[in-house]
Each structure stands twice: as C-alpha cells, then as structure tokens.
Amino acid sequence: MTHAVLITGTSSGIGRATARRLSRHPQLTVYATARRTEAVEDLAAAGARTLALDVTDESSMKAAVDAVAAEHGQVDVLVNNAGYGQFGTIEETGLDDVRRQFETNVFGLARMTQLVLPGMRAAGGGRIVNVGSMGGRLVFPVGGYYHASKYAVEALTDALRFEVAPFNIKVSLVEPGLIRTAFGETGSDTLAGTAGASGPYARLNAVADRQMADHYRSTLLSAPAETVAKAIEHAITEPRPRTRYVITPAAKALVQTRRLLGARVFDALLRTRYSGTAD
C-alpha cells in the first residue's frame, strides 16, 4: 500500500527538491504541483505524478485534492510548501501586494488543509507538513509583511496540531533559514519594485538588498534546498516526527538569540547591521 503525498509549489527550490527526494520512496506516490504542469515535467520523469495547482484559486485547489482522492481515496500527506517573499518597508509596500502574498502564504495553506482533513479523518490518520520560516520567529527590516505571513503560519500550525491530534493526524512545521534557491532573487526583485531610488528609506533598502544578496550566496549562512527536503522526509516518514524543524545552524542561532536576549538586545544587534541607514 502506498501513501499519496501532495506537495504544493514544486516548480523550484524546496518544493522541487522535496518532490525529487520523496519520489525515491517505493511506498510514497508523490504528486508534484505547480500553476503550470509544464514547469514540473522533469519531476514526472523522476517518478512523480504532476498536477496543476494554484493555491490562490479555489477551483484549482479542490480539483487537485479530488484528483488525488479519486486514485487513492484521500491525500495521506500534505506538504504546504507554496510561498514567496514580498519585501519592502511597511510604509512603501502596496497593500495589494501584501494581500497577494497572504493569499499564497497563509490563505492557500489554510484552504489546502481544510480540503484534505475530511479524507484524513475518515482514513484514521495523516500527516501535514507546513513550510514556514525562521522568519516566523524573528523579524528583519524591510521584511515585515513577509514575516507577518510566516508568523501566521506558526499560529495556524500550533492550533492545528492540537486540534487534529485525536484523529491520529500529525502536524509538523519546517522553519528554514537562508536556503540557496531563487527565493533571495525574488525577494530582491520585490524590494526593488516597492522602493524608490530616493526617499526616506532609500539607504535602508539599499543595505537590506546588498545584505540579502550576500547572505544567500554565503555557504556559511545558507544551505541547499536538499537540506530542507531531508527534514520534510523525516516529518513524513518517522513514527514520531518533531513539531518543529529549524533548518541551518545560523537559523538556530538567530532564533535562540532572539528568544533569549529579547527585543531590545536584538534591535541593538540589528542597528549594528543596518547602521547609517536613516536620513
């Protein structure tokens, strides 16, 4: 008997690495999804089945879940991976951009969860893995709206884990630090789109953009997507998965620093990194 694994957002990065890794398991049938199936054709060659899925579209989400249920009875494992970073200052970022990010990062995740839970309950169990971020535990400047979406994922995951435990449904949260994918480039692009060449935050935006590029290139501060895929595999296959998986040593250090030292000290550390950014 195989278990059906539905993964959102597999056209690149963490989702793609996870689909490839899980497709090697003979007891897992992996459904790799993207808005356009041609973006995941190579995953089909690697052993995954492919489906069109847009987590901002109700009919698309329902159709994908129904397609898996038609073949397997239900989705046994849901990996909520789809998401992206919208960067910019709180003042300068347009709220339409913020709404689009929350539609993908939060509401899409929530709706996919709602759609798979009836089948999991009827089957007597299941797994849900939400891909959050270390950015759900601490905040950097010009990332406030992205961080807000990941803080929301933290809250939803904690509530869900308790609510579905009586139905033998296990829920884990994966919190990557900096992962060497296109995420950093996307974040830089969105920052460029919201920030003017001049203005009250011009220096801050320039420093943040430079640091984002440098940190994502650093092999000391970042890790490959395969590292996250391994954690997701553990959350899916182990009898007692962890509630949280913080990925990369740098992320673990930052999360603990923020937790132990508090807001004032963490703000002081940030000021040393972003010094001289105010006009």
mmCIF file of N, CA and C in Angstrom, residues 129-244:
data_model
loop_
_atom_site.group_PDB
_atom_site.id
_atom_site.type_symbol
_atom_site.label_atom_id
_atom_site.label_comp_id
_atom_site.label_asym_id
_atom_site.label_seq_id
_atom_site.Cartn_x
_atom_site.Cartn_y
_atom_site.Cartn_z
ATOM 1 N N VAL A 129 2.636 18.790 6.730
ATOM 2 C CA VAL A 129 3.897 19.488 6.959
ATOM 3 C C VAL A 129 3.781 20.883 6.368
ATOM 4 N N ASN A 130 3.871 21.896 7.222
ATOM 5 C CA ASN A 130 3.819 23.280 6.775
ATOM 6 C C ASN A 130 5.236 23.835 6.694
ATOM 7 N N VAL A 131 5.555 24.414 5.558
ATOM 8 C CA VAL A 131 6.867 25.027 5.393
ATOM 9 C C VAL A 131 6.747 26.503 5.780
ATOM 10 N N GLY A 132 7.272 26.814 6.958
ATOM 11 C CA GLY A 132 7.270 28.191 7.424
ATOM 12 C C GLY A 132 8.617 28.822 7.159
ATOM 13 N N SER A 133 9.213 29.410 8.199
ATOM 14 C CA SER A 133 10.491 30.080 8.049
ATOM 15 C C SER A 133 11.018 30.456 9.424
ATOM 16 N N MET A 134 12.344 30.600 9.522
ATOM 17 C CA MET A 134 12.853 31.219 10.742
ATOM 18 C C MET A 134 12.266 32.618 10.877
ATOM 19 N N GLY A 135 11.809 33.159 9.747
ATOM 20 C CA GLY A 135 11.161 34.463 9.733
ATOM 21 C C GLY A 135 9.806 34.473 10.404
ATOM 22 N N GLY A 136 9.352 33.332 10.890
ATOM 23 C CA GLY A 136 8.159 33.290 11.721
ATOM 24 C C GLY A 136 8.491 33.371 13.197
ATOM 25 N N ARG A 137 9.777 33.481 13.506
ATOM 26 C CA ARG A 137 10.227 33.541 14.897
ATOM 27 C C ARG A 137 10.975 34.833 15.219
ATOM 28 N N LEU A 138 11.379 35.570 14.182
ATOM 29 C CA LEU A 138 12.103 36.829 14.361
ATOM 30 C C LEU A 138 11.876 37.672 13.111
ATOM 31 N N VAL A 139 12.233 38.950 13.202
ATOM 32 C CA VAL A 139 11.908 39.879 12.118
ATOM 33 C C VAL A 139 13.124 40.715 11.752
ATOM 34 N N PHE A 140 13.338 40.865 10.435
ATOM 35 C CA PHE A 140 14.352 41.775 9.920
ATOM 36 C C PHE A 140 13.676 42.957 9.223
ATOM 37 N N PRO A 141 14.322 44.109 9.192
ATOM 38 C CA PRO A 141 13.752 45.270 8.486
ATOM 39 C C PRO A 141 13.482 44.975 7.017
ATOM 40 N N VAL A 142 12.539 45.625 6.453
ATOM 41 C CA VAL A 142 12.026 45.559 5.082
ATOM 42 C C VAL A 142 11.390 44.207 4.759
ATOM 43 N N GLY A 143 11.223 43.374 5.779
ATOM 44 C CA GLY A 143 10.558 42.093 5.555
ATOM 45 C C GLY A 143 9.307 41.938 6.380
ATOM 46 N N GLY A 144 8.771 43.031 6.918
ATOM 47 C CA GLY A 144 7.676 42.948 7.874
ATOM 48 C C GLY A 144 6.468 42.180 7.388
ATOM 49 N N TYR A 145 6.057 42.404 6.149
ATOM 50 C CA TYR A 145 4.850 41.730 5.656
ATOM 51 C C TYR A 145 5.115 40.248 5.392
ATOM 52 N N TYR A 146 6.312 39.937 4.889
ATOM 53 C CA TYR A 146 6.657 38.519 4.717
ATOM 54 C C TYR A 146 6.697 37.825 6.076
ATOM 55 N N HIS A 147 7.360 38.444 7.043
ATOM 56 C CA HIS A 147 7.432 37.870 8.379
ATOM 57 C C HIS A 147 6.031 37.696 8.970
ATOM 58 N N ALA A 148 5.163 38.661 8.753
ATOM 59 C CA ALA A 148 3.794 38.561 9.268
ATOM 60 C C ALA A 148 3.093 37.331 8.724
ATOM 61 N N SER A 149 3.324 37.022 7.449
ATOM 62 C CA SER A 149 2.686 35.836 6.861
ATOM 63 C C SER A 149 3.238 34.568 7.499
ATOM 64 N N LYS A 150 4.524 34.551 7.822
ATOM 65 C CA LYS A 150 5.113 33.363 8.419
ATOM 66 C C LYS A 150 4.791 33.250 9.914
ATOM 67 N N TYR A 151 4.608 34.360 10.586
ATOM 68 C CA TYR A 151 4.098 34.311 11.961
ATOM 69 C C TYR A 151 2.697 33.706 11.951
ATOM 70 N N ALA A 152 1.902 34.048 10.949
ATOM 71 C CA ALA A 152 0.555 33.481 10.833
ATOM 72 C C ALA A 152 0.622 31.966 10.636
ATOM 73 N N VAL A 153 1.571 31.495 9.843
ATOM 74 C CA VAL A 153 1.731 30.053 9.637
ATOM 75 C C VAL A 153 2.096 29.367 10.949
ATOM 76 N N GLU A 154 2.933 30.008 11.756
ATOM 77 C CA GLU A 154 3.262 29.472 13.083
ATOM 78 C C GLU A 154 1.992 29.258 13.905
ATOM 79 N N ALA A 155 1.156 30.286 13.975
ATOM 80 C CA ALA A 155 -0.057 30.208 14.798
ATOM 81 C C ALA A 155 -1.017 29.145 14.279
ATOM 82 N N LEU A 156 -1.227 29.118 12.975
ATOM 83 C CA LEU A 156 -2.132 28.128 12.392
ATOM 84 C C LEU A 156 -1.636 26.714 12.659
ATOM 85 N N THR A 157 -0.332 26.508 12.536
ATOM 86 C CA THR A 157 0.232 25.177 12.730
ATOM 87 C C THR A 157 0.098 24.722 14.178
ATOM 88 N N ASP A 158 0.352 25.614 15.124
ATOM 89 C CA ASP A 158 0.243 25.247 16.534
ATOM 90 C C ASP A 158 -1.194 24.878 16.906
ATOM 91 N N ALA A 159 -2.146 25.649 16.405
ATOM 92 C CA ALA A 159 -3.544 25.334 16.690
ATOM 93 C C ALA A 159 -3.957 24.027 16.026
ATOM 94 N N LEU A 160 -3.565 23.874 14.769
ATOM 95 C CA LEU A 160 -3.937 22.674 14.008
ATOM 96 C C LEU A 160 -3.383 21.413 14.653
ATOM 97 N N ARG A 161 -2.136 21.456 15.086
ATOM 98 C CA ARG A 161 -1.503 20.277 15.674
ATOM 99 C C ARG A 161 -2.318 19.735 16.850
ATOM 100 N N PHE A 162 -2.818 20.632 17.679
ATOM 101 C CA PHE A 162 -3.621 20.228 18.829
ATOM 102 C C PHE A 162 -4.996 19.727 18.394
ATOM 103 N N GLU A 163 -5.619 20.430 17.456
ATOM 104 C CA GLU A 163 -6.991 20.112 17.055
ATOM 105 C C GLU A 163 -7.121 18.753 16.399
ATOM 106 N N VAL A 164 -6.121 18.356 15.597
ATOM 107 C CA VAL A 164 -6.257 17.118 14.820
ATOM 108 C C VAL A 164 -5.564 15.923 15.454
ATOM 109 N N ALA A 165 -4.870 16.135 16.569
ATOM 110 C CA ALA A 165 -4.181 15.017 17.232
ATOM 111 C C ALA A 165 -5.123 13.866 17.581
ATOM 112 N N PRO A 166 -6.364 14.115 18.040
ATOM 113 C CA PRO A 166 -7.252 12.989 18.358
ATOM 114 C C PRO A 166 -7.601 12.115 17.155
ATOM 115 N N PHE A 167 -7.365 12.604 15.934
ATOM 116 C CA PHE A 167 -7.679 11.838 14.727
ATOM 117 C C PHE A 167 -6.435 11.159 14.140
ATOM 118 N N ASN A 168 -5.349 11.114 14.940
ATOM 119 C CA ASN A 168 -4.094 10.487 14.507
ATOM 120 C C ASN A 168 -3.491 11.201 13.301
ATOM 121 N N ILE A 169 -3.685 12.510 13.247
ATOM 122 C CA ILE A 169 -3.083 13.331 12.199
ATOM 123 C C ILE A 169 -1.943 14.118 12.834
ATOM 124 N N LYS A 170 -0.748 13.913 12.321
ATOM 125 C CA LYS A 170 0.442 14.550 12.877
ATOM 126 C C LYS A 170 0.807 15.777 12.044
ATOM 127 N N VAL A 171 1.145 16.850 12.729
ATOM 128 C CA VAL A 171 1.435 18.122 12.065
ATOM 129 C C VAL A 171 2.821 18.607 12.468
ATOM 130 N N SER A 172 3.623 18.942 11.488
ATOM 131 C CA SER A 172 4.965 19.460 11.737
ATOM 132 C C SER A 172 5.164 20.782 11.003
ATOM 133 N N LEU A 173 6.017 21.611 11.572
ATOM 134 C CA LEU A 173 6.372 22.893 10.970
ATOM 135 C C LEU A 173 7.867 22.893 10.661
ATOM 136 N N VAL A 174 8.193 23.164 9.413
ATOM 137 C CA VAL A 174 9.588 23.266 8.995
ATOM 138 C C VAL A 174 9.932 24.750 8.878
ATOM 139 N N GLU A 175 11.020 25.152 9.537
ATOM 140 C CA GLU A 175 11.395 26.562 9.594
ATOM 141 C C GLU A 175 12.790 26.764 9.008
ATOM 142 N N PRO A 176 12.886 26.890 7.692
ATOM 143 C CA PRO A 176 14.204 27.073 7.077
ATOM 144 C C PRO A 176 14.779 28.449 7.387
ATOM 145 N N GLY A 177 16.110 28.474 7.456
ATOM 146 C CA GLY A 177 16.816 29.743 7.443
ATOM 147 C C GLY A 177 17.049 30.128 5.989
ATOM 148 N N LEU A 178 18.225 30.647 5.685
ATOM 149 C CA LEU A 178 18.534 31.033 4.314
ATOM 150 C C LEU A 178 18.832 29.790 3.488
ATOM 151 N N ILE A 179 18.071 29.599 2.423
ATOM 152 C CA ILE A 179 18.224 28.432 1.553
ATOM 153 C C ILE A 179 18.588 28.928 0.157
ATOM 154 N N ARG A 180 19.586 28.299 -0.427
ATOM 155 C CA ARG A 180 20.085 28.755 -1.721
ATOM 156 C C ARG A 180 19.143 28.322 -2.849
ATOM 157 N N THR A 181 18.097 29.113 -3.018
ATOM 158 C CA THR A 181 17.121 28.926 -4.086
ATOM 159 C C THR A 181 16.923 30.282 -4.769
ATOM 160 N N ALA A 182 15.895 30.386 -5.612
ATOM 161 C CA ALA A 182 15.585 31.668 -6.246
ATOM 162 C C ALA A 182 14.856 32.613 -5.296
ATOM 163 N N PHE A 183 14.604 32.169 -4.054
ATOM 164 C CA PHE A 183 13.857 32.997 -3.108
ATOM 165 C C PHE A 183 14.539 34.342 -2.884
ATOM 166 N N GLY A 184 15.871 34.325 -2.703
ATOM 167 C CA GLY A 184 16.582 35.573 -2.455
ATOM 168 C C GLY A 184 16.463 36.535 -3.621
ATOM 169 N N GLU A 185 16.561 36.007 -4.851
ATOM 170 C CA GLU A 185 16.423 36.859 -6.029
ATOM 171 C C GLU A 185 15.020 37.433 -6.129
ATOM 172 N N THR A 186 14.019 36.606 -5.826
ATOM 173 C CA THR A 186 12.638 37.095 -5.849
ATOM 174 C C THR A 186 12.446 38.198 -4.820
ATOM 175 N N GLY A 187 13.002 37.984 -3.622
ATOM 176 C CA GLY A 187 12.896 38.994 -2.585
ATOM 177 C C GLY A 187 13.540 40.295 -3.004
ATOM 178 N N SER A 188 14.697 40.217 -3.640
ATOM 179 C CA SER A 188 15.381 41.412 -4.116
ATOM 180 C C SER A 188 14.563 42.117 -5.184
ATOM 181 N N ASP A 189 13.938 41.348 -6.064
ATOM 182 C CA ASP A 189 13.105 41.933 -7.114
ATOM 183 C C ASP A 189 11.893 42.666 -6.534
ATOM 184 N N THR A 190 11.248 42.049 -5.538
ATOM 185 C CA THR A 190 10.079 42.703 -4.949
ATOM 186 C C THR A 190 10.485 43.948 -4.183
ATOM 187 N N LEU A 191 11.655 43.911 -3.561
ATOM 188 C CA LEU A 191 12.149 45.092 -2.854
ATOM 189 C C LEU A 191 12.400 46.218 -3.844
ATOM 190 N N ALA A 192 13.011 45.894 -4.972
ATOM 191 C CA ALA A 192 13.267 46.903 -5.996
ATOM 192 C C ALA A 192 11.972 47.499 -6.526
ATOM 193 N N GLY A 193 10.915 46.670 -6.567
ATOM 194 C CA GLY A 193 9.638 47.141 -7.074
ATOM 195 C C GLY A 193 8.895 48.059 -6.128
ATOM 196 N N THR A 194 9.193 47.982 -4.836
ATOM 197 C CA THR A 194 8.483 48.815 -3.861
ATOM 198 C C THR A 194 9.289 50.026 -3.432
ATOM 199 N N ALA A 195 10.599 49.993 -3.612
ATOM 200 C CA ALA A 195 11.465 51.045 -3.084
ATOM 201 C C ALA A 195 11.900 51.994 -4.190
ATOM 202 N N GLY A 196 11.723 53.273 -3.966
ATOM 203 C CA GLY A 196 12.196 54.264 -4.904
ATOM 204 C C GLY A 196 13.686 54.491 -4.748
ATOM 205 N N ALA A 197 14.306 55.079 -5.790
ATOM 206 C CA ALA A 197 15.739 55.353 -5.728
ATOM 207 C C ALA A 197 16.064 56.405 -4.686
ATOM 208 N N SER A 198 15.083 57.209 -4.349
ATOM 209 C CA SER A 198 15.255 58.213 -3.305
ATOM 210 C C SER A 198 14.073 58.109 -2.361
ATOM 211 N N GLY A 199 14.188 58.748 -1.229
ATOM 212 C CA GLY A 199 13.096 58.685 -0.266
ATOM 213 C C GLY A 199 13.619 58.406 1.118
ATOM 214 N N PRO A 200 12.728 58.384 2.089
ATOM 215 C CA PRO A 200 13.166 58.261 3.481
ATOM 216 C C PRO A 200 13.816 56.925 3.816
ATOM 217 N N TYR A 201 13.552 55.876 3.014
ATOM 218 C CA TYR A 201 14.090 54.551 3.320
ATOM 219 C C TYR A 201 15.111 54.080 2.294
ATOM 220 N N ALA A 202 15.585 54.991 1.453
ATOM 221 C CA ALA A 202 16.461 54.597 0.349
ATOM 222 C C ALA A 202 17.718 53.888 0.847
ATOM 223 N N ARG A 203 18.351 54.431 1.884
ATOM 224 C CA ARG A 203 19.583 53.805 2.393
ATOM 225 C C ARG A 203 19.294 52.444 3.018
ATOM 226 N N LEU A 204 18.240 52.378 3.792
ATOM 227 C CA LEU A 204 17.864 51.106 4.410
ATOM 228 C C LEU A 204 17.606 50.045 3.349
ATOM 229 N N ASN A 205 16.855 50.396 2.307
ATOM 230 C CA ASN A 205 16.543 49.440 1.246
ATOM 231 C C ASN A 205 17.812 48.970 0.543
ATOM 232 N N ALA A 206 18.749 49.894 0.310
ATOM 233 C CA ALA A 206 19.990 49.535 -0.380
ATOM 234 C C ALA A 206 20.824 48.579 0.466
ATOM 235 N N VAL A 207 20.936 48.869 1.763
ATOM 236 C CA VAL A 207 21.696 47.989 2.650
ATOM 237 C C VAL A 207 21.033 46.620 2.744
ATOM 238 N N ALA A 208 19.709 46.608 2.892
ATOM 239 C CA ALA A 208 18.982 45.335 3.001
ATOM 240 C C ALA A 208 19.138 44.504 1.739
ATOM 241 N N ASP A 209 19.080 45.148 0.588
ATOM 242 C CA ASP A 209 19.223 44.427 -0.677
ATOM 243 C C ASP A 209 20.618 43.821 -0.801
ATOM 244 N N ARG A 210 21.621 44.581 -0.421
ATOM 245 C CA ARG A 210 23.001 44.094 -0.503
ATOM 246 C C ARG A 210 23.228 42.937 0.463
ATOM 247 N N GLN A 211 22.725 43.080 1.682
ATOM 248 C CA GLN A 211 22.913 42.008 2.660
ATOM 249 C C GLN A 211 22.158 40.750 2.268
ATOM 250 N N MET A 212 20.972 40.923 1.703
ATOM 251 C CA MET A 212 20.204 39.757 1.257
ATOM 252 C C MET A 212 20.988 38.971 0.212
ATOM 253 N N ALA A 213 21.557 39.674 -0.747
ATOM 254 C CA ALA A 213 22.317 39.006 -1.797
ATOM 255 C C ALA A 213 23.547 38.314 -1.224
ATOM 256 N N ASP A 214 24.275 39.010 -0.351
ATOM 257 C CA ASP A 214 25.494 38.434 0.225
ATOM 258 C C ASP A 214 25.191 37.207 1.081
ATOM 259 N N HIS A 215 24.159 37.282 1.892
ATOM 260 C CA HIS A 215 23.852 36.195 2.821
ATOM 261 C C HIS A 215 23.350 34.948 2.092
ATOM 262 N N TYR A 216 22.549 35.138 1.049
ATOM 263 C CA TYR A 216 22.067 33.967 0.320
ATOM 264 C C TYR A 216 23.183 33.284 -0.463
ATOM 265 N N ARG A 217 24.226 34.036 -0.806
ATOM 266 C CA ARG A 217 25.365 33.427 -1.501
ATOM 267 C C ARG A 217 26.321 32.721 -0.539
ATOM 268 N N SER A 218 26.264 33.069 0.722
ATOM 269 C CA SER A 218 27.210 32.538 1.701
ATOM 270 C C SER A 218 26.929 31.067 2.004
ATOM 271 N N THR A 219 27.938 30.232 1.838
ATOM 272 C CA THR A 219 27.774 28.816 2.178
ATOM 273 C C THR A 219 27.821 28.600 3.683
ATOM 274 N N LEU A 220 28.297 29.600 4.425
ATOM 275 C CA LEU A 220 28.317 29.505 5.880
ATOM 276 C C LEU A 220 26.944 29.804 6.477
ATOM 277 N N LEU A 221 26.237 30.776 5.889
ATOM 278 C CA LEU A 221 24.952 31.216 6.439
ATOM 279 C C LEU A 221 23.756 30.519 5.808
ATOM 280 N N SER A 222 23.935 29.924 4.639
ATOM 281 C CA SER A 222 22.810 29.325 3.928
ATOM 282 C C SER A 222 23.049 27.841 3.699
ATOM 283 N N ALA A 223 22.044 27.178 3.140
ATOM 284 C CA ALA A 223 22.125 25.738 2.871
ATOM 285 C C ALA A 223 21.364 25.430 1.586
ATOM 286 N N PRO A 224 21.650 24.294 0.957
ATOM 287 C CA PRO A 224 20.907 23.919 -0.257
ATOM 288 C C PRO A 224 19.499 23.438 0.072
ATOM 289 N N ALA A 225 18.638 23.467 -0.915
ATOM 290 C CA ALA A 225 17.246 23.057 -0.720
ATOM 291 C C ALA A 225 17.132 21.608 -0.265
ATOM 292 N N GLU A 226 18.078 20.782 -0.635
ATOM 293 C CA GLU A 226 18.052 19.369 -0.252
ATOM 294 C C GLU A 226 18.055 19.198 1.259
ATOM 295 N N THR A 227 18.654 20.144 1.990
ATOM 296 C CA THR A 227 18.669 20.079 3.449
ATOM 297 C C THR A 227 17.253 20.162 4.008
ATOM 298 N N VAL A 228 16.443 21.002 3.425
ATOM 299 C CA VAL A 228 15.049 21.126 3.863
ATOM 300 C C VAL A 228 14.257 19.895 3.448
ATOM 301 N N ALA A 229 14.535 19.390 2.256
ATOM 302 C CA ALA A 229 13.842 18.192 1.780
ATOM 303 C C ALA A 229 14.067 17.011 2.731
ATOM 304 N N LYS A 230 15.274 16.900 3.281
ATOM 305 C CA LYS A 230 15.555 15.830 4.233
ATOM 306 C C LYS A 230 14.691 15.967 5.489
ATOM 307 N N ALA A 231 14.533 17.197 5.961
ATOM 308 C CA ALA A 231 13.706 17.417 7.150
ATOM 309 C C ALA A 231 12.250 17.087 6.872
ATOM 310 N N ILE A 232 11.764 17.454 5.700
ATOM 311 C CA ILE A 232 10.384 17.135 5.336
ATOM 312 C C ILE A 232 10.200 15.627 5.240
ATOM 313 N N GLU A 233 11.178 14.946 4.676
ATOM 314 C CA GLU A 233 11.141 13.483 4.616
ATOM 315 C C GLU A 233 11.037 12.886 6.017
ATOM 316 N N HIS A 234 11.798 13.404 6.947
ATOM 317 C CA HIS A 234 11.750 12.923 8.328
ATOM 318 C C HIS A 234 10.364 13.140 8.919
ATOM 319 N N ALA A 235 9.804 14.313 8.688
ATOM 320 C CA ALA A 235 8.482 14.630 9.240
ATOM 321 C C ALA A 235 7.394 13.724 8.674
ATOM 322 N N ILE A 236 7.612 13.222 7.475
ATOM 323 C CA ILE A 236 6.618 12.374 6.819
ATOM 324 C C ILE A 236 6.775 10.910 7.193
ATOM 325 N N THR A 237 8.004 10.453 7.343
ATOM 326 C CA THR A 237 8.251 9.015 7.458
ATOM 327 C C THR A 237 8.509 8.510 8.867
ATOM 328 N N GLU A 238 8.900 9.375 9.790
ATOM 329 C CA GLU A 238 9.210 8.918 11.142
ATOM 330 C C GLU A 238 7.939 8.697 11.961
ATOM 331 N N PRO A 239 7.921 7.670 12.806
ATOM 332 C CA PRO A 239 6.722 7.419 13.626
ATOM 333 C C PRO A 239 6.379 8.581 14.550
ATOM 334 N N ARG A 240 7.405 9.257 15.073
ATOM 335 C CA ARG A 240 7.180 10.396 15.969
ATOM 336 C C ARG A 240 7.916 11.620 15.433
ATOM 337 N N PRO A 241 7.326 12.291 14.463
ATOM 338 C CA PRO A 241 8.001 13.461 13.888
ATOM 339 C C PRO A 241 8.073 14.606 14.894
ATOM 340 N N ARG A 242 9.021 15.475 14.703
ATOM 341 C CA ARG A 242 9.133 16.651 15.560
ATOM 342 C C ARG A 242 8.000 17.632 15.258
ATOM 343 N N THR A 243 7.705 18.463 16.229
ATOM 344 C CA THR A 243 6.722 19.522 15.968
ATOM 345 C C THR A 243 7.338 20.639 15.142
ATOM 346 N N ARG A 244 8.665 20.869 15.323
ATOM 347 C CA ARG A 244 9.363 21.920 14.590
ATOM 348 C C ARG A 244 10.728 21.421 14.122
#
